[in-house]
Short mmCIF file of C-alpha atoms in Angstrom, two decimals:
data_model
loop_
_atom_site.label_atom_id
_atom_site.label_comp_id
_atom_site.label_asym_id
_atom_site.label_seq_id
_atom_site.Cartn_x
_atom_site.Cartn_y
_atom_site.Cartn_z
CA UNK A 1 0.00 0.00 0.00
CA UNK A 2 1.38 3.32 -1.03
CA UNK A 3 2.05 6.12 1.32
CA UNK A 4 -0.63 8.30 -0.31
CA UNK A 5 -3.23 5.66 0.12
CA UNK A 6 -2.38 5.30 3.81
CA UNK A 7 -2.70 9.06 4.32
CA UNK A 8 -6.11 9.21 2.66
CA UNK A 9 -7.34 6.28 4.79
CA UNK A 10 -6.11 7.99 7.91
CA UNK A 11 -7.89 11.20 6.89
CA UNK A 12 -11.11 9.28 6.27
CA UNK A 13 -10.82 7.67 9.69
CA UNK A 14 -10.34 11.08 11.29
CA UNK A 15 -13.35 12.49 9.44
CA UNK A 16 -15.43 9.49 10.51
CA UNK A 17 -14.42 9.98 14.12
CA UNK A 18 -15.25 13.70 13.95
CA UNK A 19 -18.66 12.84 12.46
CA UNK A 20 -19.36 10.37 15.21
CA UNK A 21 -18.34 12.93 17.86
CA UNK A 22 -20.55 15.53 16.17
CA UNK A 23 -23.52 13.18 16.38
CA UNK A 24 -22.97 12.40 20.06
CA UNK A 25 -22.58 16.07 21.04
CA UNK A 26 -26.26 17.12 20.55
CA UNK A 27 -27.38 14.16 22.63
CA UNK A 28 -25.03 15.17 25.44
CA UNK A 29 -26.21 18.76 25.25
CA UNK A 30 -29.86 17.68 25.30
CA UNK A 31 -29.29 15.49 28.31
CA UNK A 32 -27.29 18.19 30.03
CA UNK A 33 -30.04 20.71 29.32
CA UNK A 34 -32.69 18.31 30.58
CA UNK A 35 -31.09 18.06 34.02
CA UNK A 36 -31.61 21.71 35.05
CA UNK A 37 -35.08 21.63 33.50
CA UNK A 38 -35.97 18.71 35.74
CA UNK A 39 -34.41 20.44 38.69
CA UNK A 40 -36.31 23.60 37.91
CA UNK A 41 -39.54 21.63 37.50
CA UNK A 42 -38.94 19.87 40.78
CA UNK A 43 -38.16 23.18 42.42
CA UNK A 44 -41.34 24.76 41.05
CA UNK A 45 -43.38 21.80 42.17
CA UNK A 46 -41.91 22.01 45.67
CA UNK A 47 -42.47 25.77 45.84
CA UNK A 48 -46.01 25.35 44.59
CA UNK A 49 -46.84 22.76 47.25
CA UNK A 50 -45.26 24.89 49.94
CA UNK A 51 -47.17 27.89 48.69
CA UNK A 52 -50.43 25.96 48.84
CA UNK A 53 -49.78 24.94 52.44
CA UNK A 54 -48.86 28.50 53.33
CA UNK A 55 -51.95 29.80 51.58
CA UNK A 56 -54.15 27.38 53.45
CA UNK A 57 -52.56 28.41 56.74
CA UNK A 58 -53.10 32.09 55.95
CA UNK A 59 -56.70 31.48 54.93
CA UNK A 60 -57.32 29.44 58.08
CA UNK A 61 -55.80 32.15 60.25
CA UNK A 62 -57.80 34.84 58.48
CA UNK A 63 -60.98 32.80 58.87
CA UNK A 64 -60.35 32.32 62.58
CA UNK A 65 -59.66 36.00 63.12
CA UNK A 66 -62.74 36.96 61.14
CA UNK A 67 -65.08 34.84 63.33
CA UNK A 68 -67.06 37.24 65.57
CA UNK A 69 -66.88 36.91 69.35
CA UNK A 70 -70.10 35.81 71.08
CA UNK A 71 -72.23 38.80 72.09
CA UNK A 72 -75.46 39.42 73.96
CA UNK A 73 -77.44 42.63 74.36
CA UNK A 74 -76.64 44.49 77.58
CA UNK A 75 -79.13 44.46 80.43
CA UNK A 76 -81.34 47.55 80.61
CA UNK A 77 -80.98 48.16 84.34
CA UNK A 78 -77.68 48.16 86.18
CA UNK A 79 -78.79 48.87 89.75
CA UNK A 80 -81.55 48.39 92.30
CA UNK A 81 -83.18 50.92 94.61
CA UNK A 82 -82.91 50.61 98.37
CA UNK A 83 -85.46 47.88 99.11
CA UNK A 84 -86.84 49.55 102.25
CA UNK A 85 -87.41 52.79 100.34
CA UNK A 86 -89.39 51.51 97.35
CA UNK A 87 -92.78 52.22 98.99
CA UNK A 88 -94.12 55.60 100.01
CA UNK A 89 -95.04 56.44 103.59
CA UNK A 90 -98.70 56.70 102.61
CA UNK A 91 -98.69 53.21 101.13
CA UNK A 92 -96.96 51.76 104.16
CA UNK A 93 -99.39 53.61 106.43
CA UNK A 94 -102.32 52.01 104.64
CA UNK A 95 -100.95 48.48 104.22
CA UNK A 96 -99.03 48.02 107.50
CA UNK A 97 -100.23 50.84 109.77
CA UNK A 98 -98.51 49.55 112.90
CA UNK A 99 -95.19 48.72 111.28
CA UNK A 100 -93.44 51.93 112.19
CA UNK A 101 -91.25 54.16 110.08
CA UNK A 102 -88.79 51.56 108.81
CA UNK A 103 -88.85 47.99 107.58
CA UNK A 104 -86.54 45.06 108.16
CA UNK A 105 -84.03 44.74 105.34
CA UNK A 106 -82.98 41.24 104.32
CA UNK A 107 -79.36 40.23 104.08
CA UNK A 108 -77.69 40.16 100.67
CA UNK A 109 -74.25 39.23 99.40
CA UNK A 110 -74.64 41.70 96.52
CA UNK A 111 -77.08 44.59 96.96
CA UNK A 112 -76.72 45.56 93.29
CA UNK A 113 -78.42 42.33 92.21
CA UNK A 114 -80.73 41.42 95.07
CA UNK A 115 -82.50 42.94 98.03
CA UNK A 116 -85.65 42.69 100.15
CA UNK A 117 -87.52 44.45 102.92
CA UNK A 118 -90.43 43.38 105.13
CA UNK A 119 -92.90 45.09 107.42
CA UNK A 120 -95.14 43.54 110.08
CA UNK A 121 -98.20 45.17 111.65
CA UNK A 122 -100.45 44.02 114.51
CA UNK A 123 -103.39 46.26 115.34
CA UNK A 124 -104.61 45.07 118.72
CA UNK A 125 -108.24 45.89 119.45
CA UNK A 126 -108.36 44.27 122.86
CA UNK A 127 -111.33 41.98 123.46
CA UNK A 128 -112.46 42.61 119.89
CA UNK A 129 -109.38 40.85 118.57
CA UNK A 130 -106.66 42.21 116.32
CA UNK A 131 -105.77 42.71 112.72
CA UNK A 132 -102.49 41.31 111.46
CA UNK A 133 -100.73 42.39 108.27
CA UNK A 134 -97.41 41.36 106.81
CA UNK A 135 -95.75 42.84 103.72
CA UNK A 136 -92.57 41.86 101.91
CA UNK A 137 -90.96 43.28 98.78
CA UNK A 138 -88.10 41.43 97.10
CA UNK A 139 -86.02 42.56 94.13
CA UNK A 140 -83.83 40.42 91.91
CA UNK A 141 -81.79 41.82 89.01
CA UNK A 142 -80.23 39.73 86.24
CA UNK A 143 -77.20 40.77 84.22
CA UNK A 144 -76.63 39.72 80.63
CA UNK A 145 -74.16 36.89 80.17
CA UNK A 146 -72.86 35.48 76.88
CA UNK A 147 -73.08 31.93 78.24
CA UNK A 148 -76.56 32.24 79.77
CA UNK A 149 -78.39 34.86 77.75
CA UNK A 150 -79.79 38.37 77.95
CA UNK A 151 -80.78 39.78 81.32
CA UNK A 152 -84.43 40.32 80.44
CA UNK A 153 -84.76 36.73 79.21
CA UNK A 154 -83.23 35.38 82.42
CA UNK A 155 -85.58 37.61 84.41
CA UNK A 156 -88.55 36.30 82.44
CA UNK A 157 -87.62 32.71 83.30
CA UNK A 158 -87.36 33.59 86.98
CA UNK A 159 -90.65 35.52 86.84
CA UNK A 160 -92.45 32.44 85.53
CA UNK A 161 -90.91 30.27 88.24
CA UNK A 162 -92.00 32.69 90.96
CA UNK A 163 -95.59 32.57 89.72
CA UNK A 164 -95.55 28.77 89.59
CA UNK A 165 -94.08 28.53 93.09
CA UNK A 166 -96.72 30.87 94.48
CA UNK A 167 -99.46 28.71 92.99
CA UNK A 168 -97.89 25.60 94.51
CA UNK A 169 -97.59 26.97 98.06
CA UNK A 170 -98.01 24.32 100.71
CA UNK A 171 -101.42 24.36 102.36
CA UNK A 172 -102.85 26.86 99.89
CA UNK A 173 -106.60 26.72 99.32
CA UNK A 174 -108.77 28.38 96.68
CA UNK A 175 -105.72 29.30 94.59
CA UNK A 176 -106.39 31.85 91.87
CA UNK A 177 -104.03 33.51 89.40
CA UNK A 178 -104.76 36.47 87.18
CA UNK A 179 -102.74 38.82 84.97
CA UNK A 180 -101.98 42.31 86.21
CA UNK A 181 -101.85 45.18 83.73
CA UNK A 182 -99.98 48.46 84.02
CA UNK A 183 -97.22 47.01 86.19
CA UNK A 184 -93.89 46.53 84.43
CA UNK A 185 -93.52 44.45 81.29
CA UNK A 186 -95.52 41.55 82.70
CA UNK A 187 -97.16 40.81 86.04
CA UNK A 188 -99.32 38.14 87.65
CA UNK A 189 -101.28 38.10 90.91
CA UNK A 190 -101.69 34.85 92.85
CA UNK A 191 -104.13 34.66 95.76
CA UNK A 192 -105.10 31.89 98.13
CA UNK A 193 -106.30 31.13 101.66
CA UNK A 194 -104.44 29.50 104.49
CA UNK A 195 -106.43 28.09 107.35
CA UNK A 196 -104.74 28.36 110.75
CA UNK A 197 -106.00 27.80 114.25
CA UNK A 198 -105.93 31.56 114.92
CA UNK A 199 -107.86 32.43 111.79
CA UNK A 200 -107.87 32.40 108.02
CA UNK A 201 -104.96 34.17 106.40
CA UNK A 202 -105.55 35.79 103.03
CA UNK A 203 -102.37 35.64 100.96
CA UNK A 204 -101.71 37.92 97.98
CA UNK A 205 -98.58 37.58 95.84
CA UNK A 206 -97.88 39.89 92.93
CA UNK A 207 -94.91 39.00 90.72
CA UNK A 208 -93.83 41.61 88.18
CA UNK A 209 -90.97 41.92 85.71
CA UNK A 210 -89.60 45.18 84.39
CA UNK A 211 -86.77 44.66 81.89
CA UNK A 212 -84.14 42.54 83.70
CA UNK A 213 -85.56 42.98 87.22
CA UNK A 214 -88.19 40.84 88.96
CA UNK A 215 -90.24 42.37 91.77
CA UNK A 216 -92.19 40.09 94.12
CA UNK A 217 -94.69 41.54 96.59
CA UNK A 218 -96.13 39.27 99.29
CA UNK A 219 -98.96 40.64 101.38
CA UNK A 220 -101.16 38.76 103.77
CA UNK A 221 -103.66 39.61 106.45
CA UNK A 222 -105.80 37.90 109.07
CA UNK A 223 -108.28 38.71 111.79
CA UNK A 224 -106.97 37.22 115.02
CA UNK A 225 -108.57 36.48 118.37
CA UNK A 226 -112.06 36.69 116.97
CA UNK A 227 -111.64 39.73 114.74
CA UNK A 228 -113.12 39.50 111.25
CA UNK A 229 -111.17 38.15 108.30
CA UNK A 230 -110.01 40.92 105.98
CA UNK A 231 -111.50 41.16 102.50
CA UNK A 232 -109.28 39.41 99.95
CA UNK A 233 -110.16 41.85 97.18
CA UNK A 234 -109.05 44.79 99.33
CA UNK A 235 -105.80 43.05 100.16
CA UNK A 236 -105.14 42.31 96.49
CA UNK A 237 -105.76 45.92 95.57
CA UNK A 238 -103.20 46.97 98.18
CA UNK A 239 -100.67 44.37 96.97
CA UNK A 240 -101.02 45.61 93.40
CA UNK A 241 -100.49 49.17 94.61
CA UNK A 242 -97.27 48.13 96.33
CA UNK A 243 -96.07 46.27 93.23
CA UNK A 244 -96.67 49.31 91.02
CA UNK A 245 -94.65 51.54 93.36
CA UNK A 246 -91.81 49.01 93.60
CA UNK A 247 -91.59 48.70 89.81
CA UNK A 248 -91.60 52.49 89.47
CA UNK A 249 -88.81 52.69 92.05
CA UNK A 250 -86.67 50.32 89.98
CA UNK A 251 -87.22 52.44 86.87
CA UNK A 252 -86.50 55.70 88.70
CA UNK A 253 -83.29 54.30 90.19
CA UNK A 254 -81.97 53.62 86.70
CA UNK A 255 -83.22 56.70 84.85
CA UNK A 256 -80.35 58.94 85.97
CA UNK A 257 -77.22 56.82 85.97
CA UNK A 258 -78.24 53.21 86.40
CA UNK A 259 -78.55 52.25 82.76
CA UNK A 260 -76.19 49.49 81.72
CA UNK A 261 -73.64 51.02 79.36
CA UNK A 262 -70.83 48.47 79.11
CA UNK A 263 -70.74 45.26 77.13
CA UNK A 264 -71.60 42.15 79.14
CA UNK A 265 -68.85 39.83 80.26
CA UNK A 266 -68.73 36.08 79.98
CA UNK A 267 -68.19 35.70 83.72
CA UNK A 268 -70.95 37.89 85.05
CA UNK A 269 -71.49 38.00 88.80
CA UNK A 270 -75.19 38.65 88.37
CA UNK A 271 -78.01 36.61 89.78
CA UNK A 272 -77.23 33.00 88.82
CA UNK A 273 -80.26 31.43 87.30
CA UNK A 274 -83.94 31.24 88.04
CA UNK A 275 -83.43 29.31 91.27
CA UNK A 276 -80.47 31.32 92.57
CA UNK A 277 -81.77 33.37 95.46
CA UNK A 278 -80.36 34.27 98.82
CA UNK A 279 -82.05 35.30 102.04
CA UNK A 280 -82.87 38.77 100.77
CA UNK A 281 -84.91 37.24 97.95
CA UNK A 282 -87.04 35.25 100.35
CA UNK A 283 -90.14 37.02 101.42
CA UNK A 284 -91.46 34.30 103.63
CA UNK A 285 -94.45 34.60 105.91
CA UNK A 286 -94.92 37.16 108.56
CA UNK A 287 -95.84 35.93 112.00
CA UNK A 288 -97.99 37.98 114.31
CA UNK A 289 -94.97 38.75 116.46
CA UNK A 290 -93.17 40.35 113.54
CA UNK A 291 -90.88 37.46 112.61
CA UNK A 292 -90.68 35.97 109.14
CA UNK A 293 -89.73 32.71 107.48
CA UNK A 294 -89.97 30.84 104.19
CA UNK A 295 -89.74 31.74 100.52
CA UNK A 296 -91.41 34.73 98.89
CA UNK A 297 -92.68 32.56 96.08
CA UNK A 298 -94.26 30.22 98.60
CA UNK A 299 -95.33 32.70 101.25
CA UNK A 300 -97.65 31.17 103.80
CA UNK A 301 -99.14 33.01 106.72
CA UNK A 302 -98.32 31.29 109.98
CA UNK A 303 -99.97 31.40 113.32
CA UNK A 304 -98.98 33.99 115.84
#
């Protein structure tokens, strides 16, 4: 083989090798280019997932912050009048003429939510007998509470319970209940007789609600030692008169500065439920010697 032939073969081999290298180069470049694309795609996918999680967290946080806090309308009345000052001297003079100038105030752990006052009168007519009268006024105010409800609704529940309790008084006879108009937002009078060895006691209970306050008036009378039994209709008229004055006293006490102005709290220290009463909420029954006992919603006149 000549030298020229060998040179041409070597040149062809070189050209063939260059051609093969040229063909492989695009594939290498494509593969090399594909790697960052995959990395970028993976990176985008990771960022997208992370972004979704972050978005969900933001939306959840925004939704939680946008949820309104529980609210309830404030109670209309924020205070109570002095219980022994809710009735005028004229009314006391007519209902309990021998009671004196002042009544007996009941004990209370919170005078802004509960209070009571009672008066006892014994008009001794000697051999003709005597007339006994006993009067009690109790006041119970309910504050609004986000966990229990609005003050007026709580007062309404307690008002209904007081009426039911009065109708279920132990030993009551000839029980009658009737609505009372012109006294607060709602009012009911319950009347019944109690037969005792000293005479027949005529019991009158008037329960009234004005906004978030419940007023209970217990009034009973009896003719003792042979004196005549008082007229039940007259006693009821007097009890309604006392209830009207007590309701007006609650309204007057709040007209100036007693209106509730703040928002109610979840942990209100107001009267706790329809059955939550303390001694000042108990009217009880007046004895002829001026003592008292029992519940205002179940007032029963006892013997002297």
